[in-house]
Coordinates of C-alpha atoms and ligand atoms in Angstrom, one line a residue:
M1 CA -118.3 58.8 -94.9
D2 CA -115.5 58.9 -92.3
L3 CA -116.0 59.9 -88.7
W4 CA -114.8 63.5 -89.5
D5 CA -117.5 64.0 -92.1
A6 CA -120.2 62.3 -90.1
R7 CA -119.5 64.5 -87.1
A8 CA -119.6 67.6 -89.4
A9 CA -122.9 66.5 -91.1
I10 CA -124.5 65.8 -87.7
S11 CA -123.5 69.2 -86.4
R12 CA -124.8 71.0 -89.5
G13 CA -128.0 69.1 -89.1
D14 CA -127.6 67.3 -92.5
L15 CA -127.5 63.9 -90.8
S16 CA -129.1 62.7 -87.6
L17 CA -127.4 60.3 -85.2
G18 CA -130.4 58.0 -85.7
E19 CA -129.9 58.0 -89.5
L20 CA -126.2 57.2 -89.1
I21 CA -127.0 54.4 -86.7
D22 CA -129.6 53.0 -89.1
S23 CA -127.2 53.0 -92.0
L24 CA -124.5 51.2 -89.9
W25 CA -127.1 48.6 -88.8
E26 CA -128.3 48.2 -92.4
R27 CA -124.8 47.2 -93.4
I28 CA -124.6 44.9 -90.4
G29 CA -127.8 43.3 -91.4
V30 CA -126.6 42.5 -94.8
L31 CA -122.9 41.7 -94.2
E32 CA -122.3 40.6 -90.6
E33 CA -123.5 37.0 -91.2
T34 CA -120.6 36.6 -93.6
I35 CA -118.0 38.9 -92.1
H36 CA -118.5 38.1 -88.4
A37 CA -116.6 41.2 -87.3
F38 CA -118.5 41.6 -84.0
L39 CA -118.6 39.4 -80.9
S40 CA -121.2 41.6 -79.2
L41 CA -123.3 44.5 -80.4
A42 CA -125.1 47.4 -78.8
D43 CA -128.9 47.8 -79.2
P44 CA -129.2 50.4 -81.9
A45 CA -132.4 51.8 -80.2
E46 CA -130.5 52.4 -77.0
L47 CA -127.7 54.1 -78.9
K48 CA -130.2 56.4 -80.5
E49 CA -131.7 57.4 -77.2
A50 CA -128.5 59.3 -76.4
E51 CA -129.0 61.6 -79.4
T52 CA -130.0 64.7 -77.5
A53 CA -127.8 64.2 -74.5
L54 CA -124.6 63.9 -76.6
A55 CA -125.5 66.4 -79.3
E56 CA -123.0 69.0 -78.1
T57 CA -120.1 66.7 -77.5
P58 CA -117.1 66.4 -79.8
L59 CA -118.1 63.0 -81.1
R60 CA -121.9 63.6 -81.0
G61 CA -122.9 60.1 -79.8
I62 CA -121.3 58.4 -82.8
P63 CA -120.7 54.7 -82.1
I64 CA -117.2 53.3 -82.2
A65 CA -116.4 49.6 -82.3
V66 CA -113.9 48.3 -79.7
K67 CA -111.7 45.3 -79.9
D68 CA -112.7 42.6 -77.5
N69 CA -109.5 42.6 -75.4
I70 CA -110.3 46.2 -74.2
S71 CA -112.4 46.3 -71.0
T72 CA -115.9 47.7 -71.3
L73 CA -118.4 48.1 -68.5
D74 CA -121.4 47.5 -70.7
F75 CA -120.2 44.5 -72.8
P76 CA -118.4 41.2 -72.1
T77 CA -114.7 41.3 -72.8
T78 CA -113.8 37.8 -74.1
C79 CA -110.4 38.3 -75.7
G80 CA -111.7 35.8 -78.3
S81 CA -111.1 33.1 -75.7
R82 CA -113.4 30.4 -74.1
F83 CA -111.7 31.3 -70.9
L84 CA -113.4 34.7 -70.7
E85 CA -116.6 33.8 -72.5
R86 CA -118.7 35.0 -69.6
F87 CA -116.3 37.7 -68.2
R88 CA -117.7 41.1 -67.7
P89 CA -115.3 43.8 -66.6
V90 CA -116.3 46.1 -63.8
F91 CA -114.8 49.2 -65.4
D92 CA -114.0 50.8 -68.7
A93 CA -110.5 50.9 -70.1
T94 CA -109.1 54.4 -70.0
A95 CA -109.2 54.7 -73.9
V96 CA -112.8 53.7 -73.8
A97 CA -113.6 56.1 -70.9
R98 CA -111.9 58.9 -72.8
L99 CA -113.9 58.2 -76.0
K100 CA -117.1 58.1 -74.0
G101 CA -116.0 61.3 -72.3
A102 CA -115.8 62.9 -75.8
G103 CA -119.3 61.8 -76.6
A104 CA -118.7 58.5 -78.4
Q105 CA -120.7 55.3 -77.6
V106 CA -119.4 51.8 -77.7
Q107 CA -121.0 50.1 -80.8
G108 CA -119.9 46.6 -79.8
K109 CA -116.9 44.5 -79.3
T110 CA -114.9 43.1 -82.3
N111 CA -113.5 39.7 -83.0
L112 CA -109.8 39.0 -82.6
D113 CA -107.3 36.1 -82.4
E114 CA -107.4 34.7 -78.9
F115 CA -105.6 37.1 -76.6
A116 CA -104.5 39.0 -79.7
M117 CA -102.1 36.2 -80.7
G118 CA -102.2 35.9 -84.4
S119 CA -102.3 37.6 -87.8
S120 CA -105.5 36.4 -89.3
T121 CA -108.3 36.3 -86.7
E122 CA -108.6 32.6 -87.3
H123 CA -107.4 31.9 -83.8
S124 CA -110.6 33.3 -82.3
A125 CA -112.5 30.7 -80.2
F126 CA -115.7 32.1 -81.7
G127 CA -114.9 31.6 -85.3
P128 CA -113.0 33.6 -87.8
T129 CA -113.7 37.1 -89.3
R130 CA -113.7 37.3 -93.1
N131 CA -112.3 40.0 -95.3
P132 CA -115.0 42.3 -96.8
H133 CA -112.9 42.6 -100.0
D134 CA -113.1 38.8 -100.4
P135 CA -114.8 36.6 -97.8
E136 CA -112.6 33.6 -98.8
R137 CA -109.7 35.6 -97.3
V138 CA -108.7 36.6 -93.8
P139 CA -109.0 40.2 -92.7
G140 CA -105.5 40.0 -91.0
G141 CA -105.2 40.1 -87.2
S142 CA -105.3 40.2 -84.5
S143 CA -107.6 43.2 -84.7
G144 CA -109.3 41.6 -87.7
G145 CA -112.8 42.3 -86.4
S146 CA -112.2 46.0 -86.0
A147 CA -110.5 46.4 -89.5
A148 CA -113.2 44.3 -91.2
A149 CA -116.0 46.2 -89.5
V150 CA -114.6 49.6 -90.7
A151 CA -113.8 48.3 -94.2
A152 CA -117.3 46.8 -94.6
G153 CA -119.0 50.1 -93.5
E154 CA -120.4 48.2 -90.4
A155 CA -118.5 50.6 -88.2
I156 CA -117.3 54.1 -88.8
A157 CA -114.2 53.8 -86.7
A158 CA -112.7 51.3 -84.2
L159 CA -110.1 50.7 -81.6
G160 CA -107.6 47.9 -82.1
T161 CA -104.5 46.9 -80.3
D162 CA -101.0 46.4 -81.7
T163 CA -98.4 44.3 -79.9
G164 CA -96.3 43.4 -83.0
G165 CA -98.5 44.6 -85.9
S166 CA -102.1 43.8 -85.0
V167 CA -103.5 47.3 -85.8
R168 CA -101.4 47.9 -88.9
Q169 CA -101.5 44.5 -90.6
P170 CA -105.3 44.1 -90.6
A171 CA -105.7 47.7 -91.6
A172 CA -103.5 47.0 -94.6
L173 CA -105.3 43.7 -95.5
C174 CA -108.7 45.4 -95.3
G175 CA -107.7 48.6 -97.1
V176 CA -108.2 51.0 -94.2
V177 CA -106.0 53.2 -91.9
G178 CA -104.4 51.9 -88.7
L179 CA -102.1 53.7 -86.3
R180 CA -99.8 52.2 -83.7
P181 CA -98.9 55.0 -81.3
T182 CA -95.5 55.4 -79.5
Y183 CA -95.3 52.9 -76.7
G184 CA -96.7 54.7 -73.6
L185 CA -98.7 57.4 -75.4
V186 CA -102.1 55.6 -75.0
S187 CA -102.9 54.2 -71.6
R188 CA -103.0 50.4 -71.4
W189 CA -105.2 50.5 -68.3
G190 CA -108.1 48.1 -69.0
L191 CA -106.3 46.4 -72.0
V192 CA -106.0 42.7 -71.2
A193 CA -102.3 42.2 -71.2
F194 CA -100.6 40.0 -73.8
A195 CA -97.0 41.4 -73.9
S196 CA -97.0 44.4 -71.6
S197 CA -93.8 46.0 -72.9
L198 CA -95.2 46.0 -76.5
D199 CA -99.0 46.3 -76.2
Q200 CA -100.5 49.6 -77.5
I201 CA -104.1 50.6 -78.3
G202 CA -104.6 52.4 -81.6
P203 CA -107.3 53.6 -83.9
I204 CA -108.5 51.8 -87.1
T205 CA -110.4 54.2 -89.3
R206 CA -111.4 55.1 -92.9
S207 CA -109.1 58.1 -93.1
V208 CA -105.9 59.5 -91.6
R209 CA -107.7 62.5 -90.2
D210 CA -110.0 60.1 -88.2
C211 CA -106.9 58.5 -86.7
A212 CA -105.7 62.0 -85.7
L213 CA -109.0 62.8 -84.2
I214 CA -109.3 59.6 -82.2
L215 CA -105.6 59.7 -81.1
S216 CA -106.2 63.3 -79.8
I217 CA -108.9 61.9 -77.5
I218 CA -107.3 58.7 -76.3
A219 CA -103.6 59.8 -75.9
G220 CA -102.1 61.3 -72.8
H221 CA -100.8 60.5 -69.4
D222 CA -102.8 58.1 -67.2
P223 CA -101.6 57.6 -63.6
R224 CA -103.2 54.2 -63.6
D225 CA -100.7 52.9 -66.2
S226 CA -97.1 53.0 -64.8
T227 CA -95.7 52.8 -68.4
S228 CA -97.8 55.8 -69.5
L229 CA -95.7 58.7 -70.7
P230 CA -96.0 62.1 -69.0
V231 CA -97.2 63.9 -72.1
E232 CA -99.8 66.6 -72.3
P233 CA -102.9 66.0 -74.4
R234 CA -102.6 67.4 -77.9
D235 CA -104.8 68.0 -80.9
Y236 CA -103.2 66.0 -83.6
T237 CA -105.7 67.2 -86.2
Q238 CA -103.7 70.4 -86.2
D239 CA -100.7 68.5 -87.5
L240 CA -102.4 67.2 -90.7
E241 CA -101.9 70.1 -93.1
G242 CA -98.6 71.5 -94.3
G243 CA -97.4 68.7 -96.6
I244 CA -94.0 67.0 -96.8
E245 CA -91.9 69.4 -98.9
G246 CA -88.3 69.0 -98.1
W247 CA -88.8 66.0 -95.9
K248 CA -86.5 63.0 -96.2
F249 CA -88.1 59.5 -96.5
G250 CA -85.9 56.5 -95.9
L251 CA -86.8 53.2 -97.7
P252 CA -84.9 50.4 -96.0
R253 CA -83.5 47.9 -98.4
E254 CA -84.7 45.1 -96.1
Y255 CA -88.3 46.3 -96.5
R256 CA -88.1 45.9 -100.3
P257 CA -86.9 42.3 -100.8
R258 CA -87.3 40.8 -104.3
E259 CA -89.6 38.1 -102.9
L260 CA -92.4 40.7 -102.6
G261 CA -93.0 40.1 -106.3
P262 CA -93.2 42.5 -109.3
E263 CA -96.6 44.0 -108.5
A264 CA -95.7 45.0 -104.9
L265 CA -92.3 46.2 -105.9
A266 CA -93.9 48.4 -108.6
L267 CA -96.3 49.8 -106.0
I268 CA -93.4 50.7 -103.7
D269 CA -91.8 52.6 -106.6
R270 CA -95.1 54.4 -107.0
W271 CA -95.1 55.4 -103.4
A272 CA -91.5 56.8 -103.8
S273 CA -92.7 58.8 -106.8
A274 CA -95.7 60.1 -104.9
I275 CA -93.4 61.3 -102.1
E276 CA -91.2 63.0 -104.7
E277 CA -94.2 64.6 -106.4
L278 CA -95.2 66.0 -103.0
G279 CA -91.7 67.6 -102.7
G280 CA -90.2 65.0 -100.4
E281 CA -86.9 63.2 -101.0
V282 CA -86.5 59.4 -101.0
V283 CA -83.3 57.8 -99.9
E284 CA -82.3 54.2 -99.6
I285 CA -81.3 53.2 -96.1
S286 CA -80.5 50.0 -94.3
L287 CA -81.9 48.5 -91.2
P288 CA -79.7 45.3 -91.0
L289 CA -81.2 44.1 -87.8
T290 CA -84.6 43.6 -89.4
E291 CA -84.0 39.9 -89.8
Y292 CA -83.6 39.5 -86.0
A293 CA -86.9 41.2 -85.2
L294 CA -89.0 38.1 -85.6
P295 CA -87.1 35.7 -83.2
T296 CA -86.6 38.6 -80.8
Y297 CA -90.3 39.5 -80.8
Y298 CA -91.5 35.9 -80.4
L299 CA -89.2 35.3 -77.4
I300 CA -90.1 38.5 -75.6
A301 CA -93.8 38.5 -76.4
S302 CA -94.2 34.8 -75.5
A303 CA -92.2 35.3 -72.3
E304 CA -94.4 38.2 -71.2
A305 CA -97.6 36.3 -72.3
S306 CA -96.6 33.3 -70.2
A307 CA -96.4 35.5 -67.2
N308 CA -99.5 37.6 -67.9
L309 CA -101.7 34.6 -68.7
A310 CA -100.7 32.9 -65.4
R311 CA -103.6 34.9 -63.8
F312 CA -106.1 32.7 -65.7
D313 CA -106.6 29.9 -63.2
G314 CA -110.2 29.2 -63.8
V315 CA -111.2 30.7 -60.4
R316 CA -110.7 34.4 -61.0
Y317 CA -112.6 36.1 -63.9
T318 CA -114.7 33.0 -64.7
T319 CA -115.0 29.3 -63.9
V320 CA -114.0 27.1 -66.7
S321 CA -113.8 23.6 -65.2
A322 CA -114.5 22.3 -61.7
E323 CA -112.8 19.0 -62.5
G324 CA -110.1 17.5 -60.2
T325 CA -109.7 17.0 -56.5
T326 CA -106.8 19.4 -55.9
A327 CA -106.4 23.1 -56.8
K328 CA -103.6 22.2 -59.2
E329 CA -105.8 19.6 -61.0
M330 CA -108.6 22.1 -61.3
I331 CA -106.3 24.8 -62.7
A332 CA -104.8 22.4 -65.2
A333 CA -108.3 21.2 -66.3
S334 CA -109.4 24.9 -66.7
R335 CA -106.3 25.9 -68.7
T336 CA -106.5 22.8 -70.9
L337 CA -110.1 23.6 -71.8
G338 CA -110.0 27.3 -71.7
F339 CA -107.0 28.1 -74.0
G340 CA -106.7 27.4 -77.7
R341 CA -103.6 25.9 -79.4
E342 CA -101.8 29.1 -80.3
V343 CA -102.1 30.5 -76.8
K344 CA -100.8 27.2 -75.3
R345 CA -97.9 27.3 -77.8
R346 CA -97.0 30.8 -76.7
I347 CA -97.3 30.0 -73.0
M348 CA -95.0 27.0 -73.4
L349 CA -92.5 28.8 -75.6
G350 CA -92.4 31.7 -73.1
T351 CA -92.1 29.6 -70.1
F352 CA -89.2 27.7 -71.7
A353 CA -87.5 31.0 -72.6
L354 CA -87.8 32.2 -69.0
S355 CA -86.8 29.0 -67.3
A356 CA -83.6 28.6 -65.2
G357 CA -80.6 27.9 -67.4
Y358 CA -82.2 29.3 -70.5
Y359 CA -83.2 32.7 -69.3
D360 CA -79.9 34.4 -70.4
R361 CA -79.6 32.4 -73.5
Y362 CA -83.0 33.3 -74.8
Y363 CA -84.9 36.0 -73.0
G364 CA -81.9 37.9 -71.9
K365 CA -80.4 37.8 -75.4
A366 CA -83.6 38.8 -77.0
Q367 CA -83.8 41.9 -74.7
R368 CA -80.3 42.9 -75.7
V369 CA -81.1 42.5 -79.4
R370 CA -84.3 44.6 -78.8
T371 CA -82.1 47.4 -77.5
L372 CA -79.9 47.2 -80.6
I373 CA -83.0 47.4 -82.8
A374 CA -84.3 50.5 -81.0
R375 CA -80.9 52.1 -81.4
E376 CA -80.8 51.2 -85.1
F377 CA -84.1 53.1 -85.6
A378 CA -82.9 56.1 -83.5
K379 CA -79.8 56.2 -85.7
A380 CA -81.8 56.0 -88.9
F381 CA -83.9 58.9 -87.7
E382 CA -80.9 61.1 -87.4
N383 CA -80.8 61.2 -91.2
V384 CA -84.5 60.8 -92.3
D385 CA -87.8 62.2 -91.1
I386 CA -89.9 59.1 -92.0
I387 CA -89.2 55.5 -92.8
F388 CA -91.5 53.8 -95.2
G389 CA -92.2 50.5 -96.8
P390 CA -95.0 47.9 -97.1
T391 CA -97.0 47.1 -94.0
S392 CA -97.2 43.4 -94.7
P393 CA -95.4 41.2 -97.3
T394 CA -98.6 40.0 -98.9
P395 CA -102.2 41.1 -99.4
A396 CA -104.9 39.1 -97.6
F397 CA -104.3 35.4 -97.8
R398 CA -107.0 32.6 -97.8
L399 CA -108.5 31.2 -94.7
G400 CA -106.6 28.1 -93.7
E401 CA -103.7 29.0 -95.9
K402 CA -101.1 29.5 -93.2
E403 CA -101.3 26.5 -90.9
D404 CA -97.6 26.5 -90.1
P405 CA -97.1 29.0 -87.3
I406 CA -93.9 30.3 -88.7
A407 CA -95.7 31.1 -92.0
M408 CA -98.2 33.1 -90.0
Y409 CA -95.6 34.9 -87.9
L410 CA -93.9 36.0 -91.2
S411 CA -96.9 38.2 -91.9
D412 CA -95.5 40.6 -89.4
V413 CA -91.9 40.9 -90.6
F414 CA -92.3 44.6 -91.4
T415 CA -94.4 45.6 -88.3
L416 CA -92.4 43.8 -85.6
P417 CA -89.2 45.9 -85.7
S418 CA -90.9 49.2 -85.0
A419 CA -93.0 47.6 -82.3
L420 CA -89.9 46.4 -80.6
A421 CA -88.4 49.9 -80.9
G422 CA -91.5 51.5 -79.4
V423 CA -91.8 54.0 -82.3
P424 CA -95.1 55.0 -83.9
A425 CA -96.2 53.7 -87.3
I426 CA -99.3 53.9 -89.5
S427 CA -100.6 51.9 -92.3
I428 CA -102.6 53.6 -95.1
P429 CA -104.1 52.2 -98.3
G430 CA -101.3 52.0 -100.8
G431 CA -103.0 50.5 -103.8
K432 CA -103.7 47.0 -104.9
V433 CA -101.7 43.8 -105.4
G434 CA -103.6 40.9 -107.0
G435 CA -106.7 43.0 -106.9
L436 CA -106.5 43.3 -103.1
P437 CA -105.6 46.2 -100.8
F438 CA -101.9 46.6 -100.0
G439 CA -100.8 48.8 -97.2
L440 CA -98.1 51.5 -97.1
Q441 CA -96.5 51.7 -93.8
L442 CA -94.9 55.0 -92.5
I443 CA -92.7 55.0 -89.3
A444 CA -91.7 58.0 -87.3
P445 CA -89.4 58.6 -84.3
R446 CA -90.7 58.2 -80.8
L447 CA -93.5 60.7 -80.1
G448 CA -93.4 61.8 -83.7
E449 CA -97.1 61.2 -84.2
G450 CA -97.6 64.8 -85.5
K451 CA -95.1 64.3 -88.3
L452 CA -96.3 60.7 -89.0
L453 CA -99.9 61.9 -89.4
R454 CA -98.9 64.8 -91.6
A455 CA -96.9 62.6 -93.9
A456 CA -99.8 60.0 -94.0
Y457 CA -102.3 62.7 -94.7
A458 CA -100.3 64.1 -97.6
L459 CA -99.7 60.6 -99.1
E460 CA -103.3 59.5 -98.6
G461 CA -104.5 62.5 -100.6
C462 CA -102.1 61.7 -103.4
L463 CA -102.6 57.9 -103.5
T464 CA -106.4 57.7 -103.0
S465 CA -107.1 60.2 -105.8
E466 CA -105.5 57.6 -108.1
T467 CA -107.5 54.6 -106.7
S468 CA -110.9 56.3 -106.4
S469 CA -112.6 53.2 -107.7
D470 CA -112.1 51.9 -104.2
A471 CA -115.2 50.6 -102.4
T472 CA -114.5 53.2 -99.7
P473 CA -113.5 56.4 -101.4
L474 CA -112.0 59.0 -99.2
H475 CA -113.0 62.5 -100.0
R476 CA -111.4 65.6 -98.5
G477 CA -114.3 67.3 -96.9
D478 CA -114.0 70.8 -95.4
P479 CA -111.4 70.3 -92.7
Q480 CA -113.1 71.7 -89.7
G481 CA -110.0 73.4 -88.4
G482 CA -109.4 70.9 -85.7
M483 CA -111.3 69.1 -83.0
P484 CA -114.2 71.0 -81.6
K485 CA -114.1 71.1 -77.8
A486 CA -117.1 69.9 -75.8
G487 CA -119.7 72.6 -75.6
Ligands
LIG1 N1 -99.2 38.7 -85.1 C1 -98.4 39.0 -84.0 C2 -98.5 37.9 -82.9 O1 -99.1 37.0 -83.2 C3 -98.7 40.3 -83.4 C4 -100.0 40.3 -82.7 C5 -100.4 41.6 -82.1 O2 -99.9 42.6 -82.4 N2 -101.3 41.5 -81.1 O3 -98.0 38.0 -81.9

């Protein structure tokens, strides 16, 4: 059952919030020891108490899981780091406050790569999350806990964050839906900053319509985030129907390299035929700057991370170490103990890229290439409505398989370019490769979420009807005609 159907069943009286919570906790009881999707969990009895108070709200008290780098008043916010193990925010992030305002409750906080740096959730200081489709494999990352919880049926929907792919790639690897909104559409207030010019909060759900529903609640201007766009709230569930007849879909040659292997290539061809069956047109396009996205991203994201993570001095937020006789020694001791290897690597890389003498050569140049990548997308969208391709080059890989950081970074080759360009993108289940979920990524122009969701909804209907042996079948229930307003 997706959030949409659960909400409808509760409002019809066919399901009580208590029953829903019991069924989620039943899954948690069976699977969580293996999956380890959560870092903290609500008390189900407390969640049930809200049943009557939230009965008339749009989300009817339904619990939603939240990635643990998004601030929450009632739970710790660890960012998967020893540094913040005991940190408790004194406010809710805007996205969380808006979900609560619509009647949702926070189910718990989900595991992630430390400070969202990674693609496998193996870099969490609190142990990895495992993929519900095969526990020997990673769920992707960095929002691996959110994606695994939704795929395992431990959560009905979740929030993740996407800096360079961290919503879309784990959604792809776990066989669920993940949306990265246009940069600035969802407030970053309360999201612990990794790379501020790239970070976006986005939903991870069991269906496209759930993404539309959650986006409608969390999107919109927030005066507390200076990069928040001045856009009016909008009901994206109204965009779902209508289909893609006459729409032009661009498949970049660079997103279909031969190295993907025959099974993935055949699946991409299948997507192209599905688009054509639905009345769309598929054209080959080229995004030649794709190969520069990875170095550009790692320079910019690391540079911003080195600045953002400077605030962790072991005095503010939490005390990590009291060693040393000077402030400098104590800060060094705290940072040595508090941060994991990947985070230290990024801080060093970023500090280097920003240092005098190298700034122009590395950071400045990366910024200029970023502008060219954004222009390349804008130009491509003059000729096509939607760009599509795989979300990730491979399905879920084994834990420990990618020890070389570059090998890990390559998991995001197809998600980094659109992140740098600031355009919205969604990953939906696209079928299987090697018996594991393989994600179809759709990319739209800036603020094109309506179109993006409509295309994703049409293709989801077409592709999931073929793969209905899936562990999490998606049935088209009665579309309720949009999002009910609070009573
Ligand atoms: N995997 C990428 C990285 O390690 C993206 C992470 C993210 O989007 N948070 O930076």
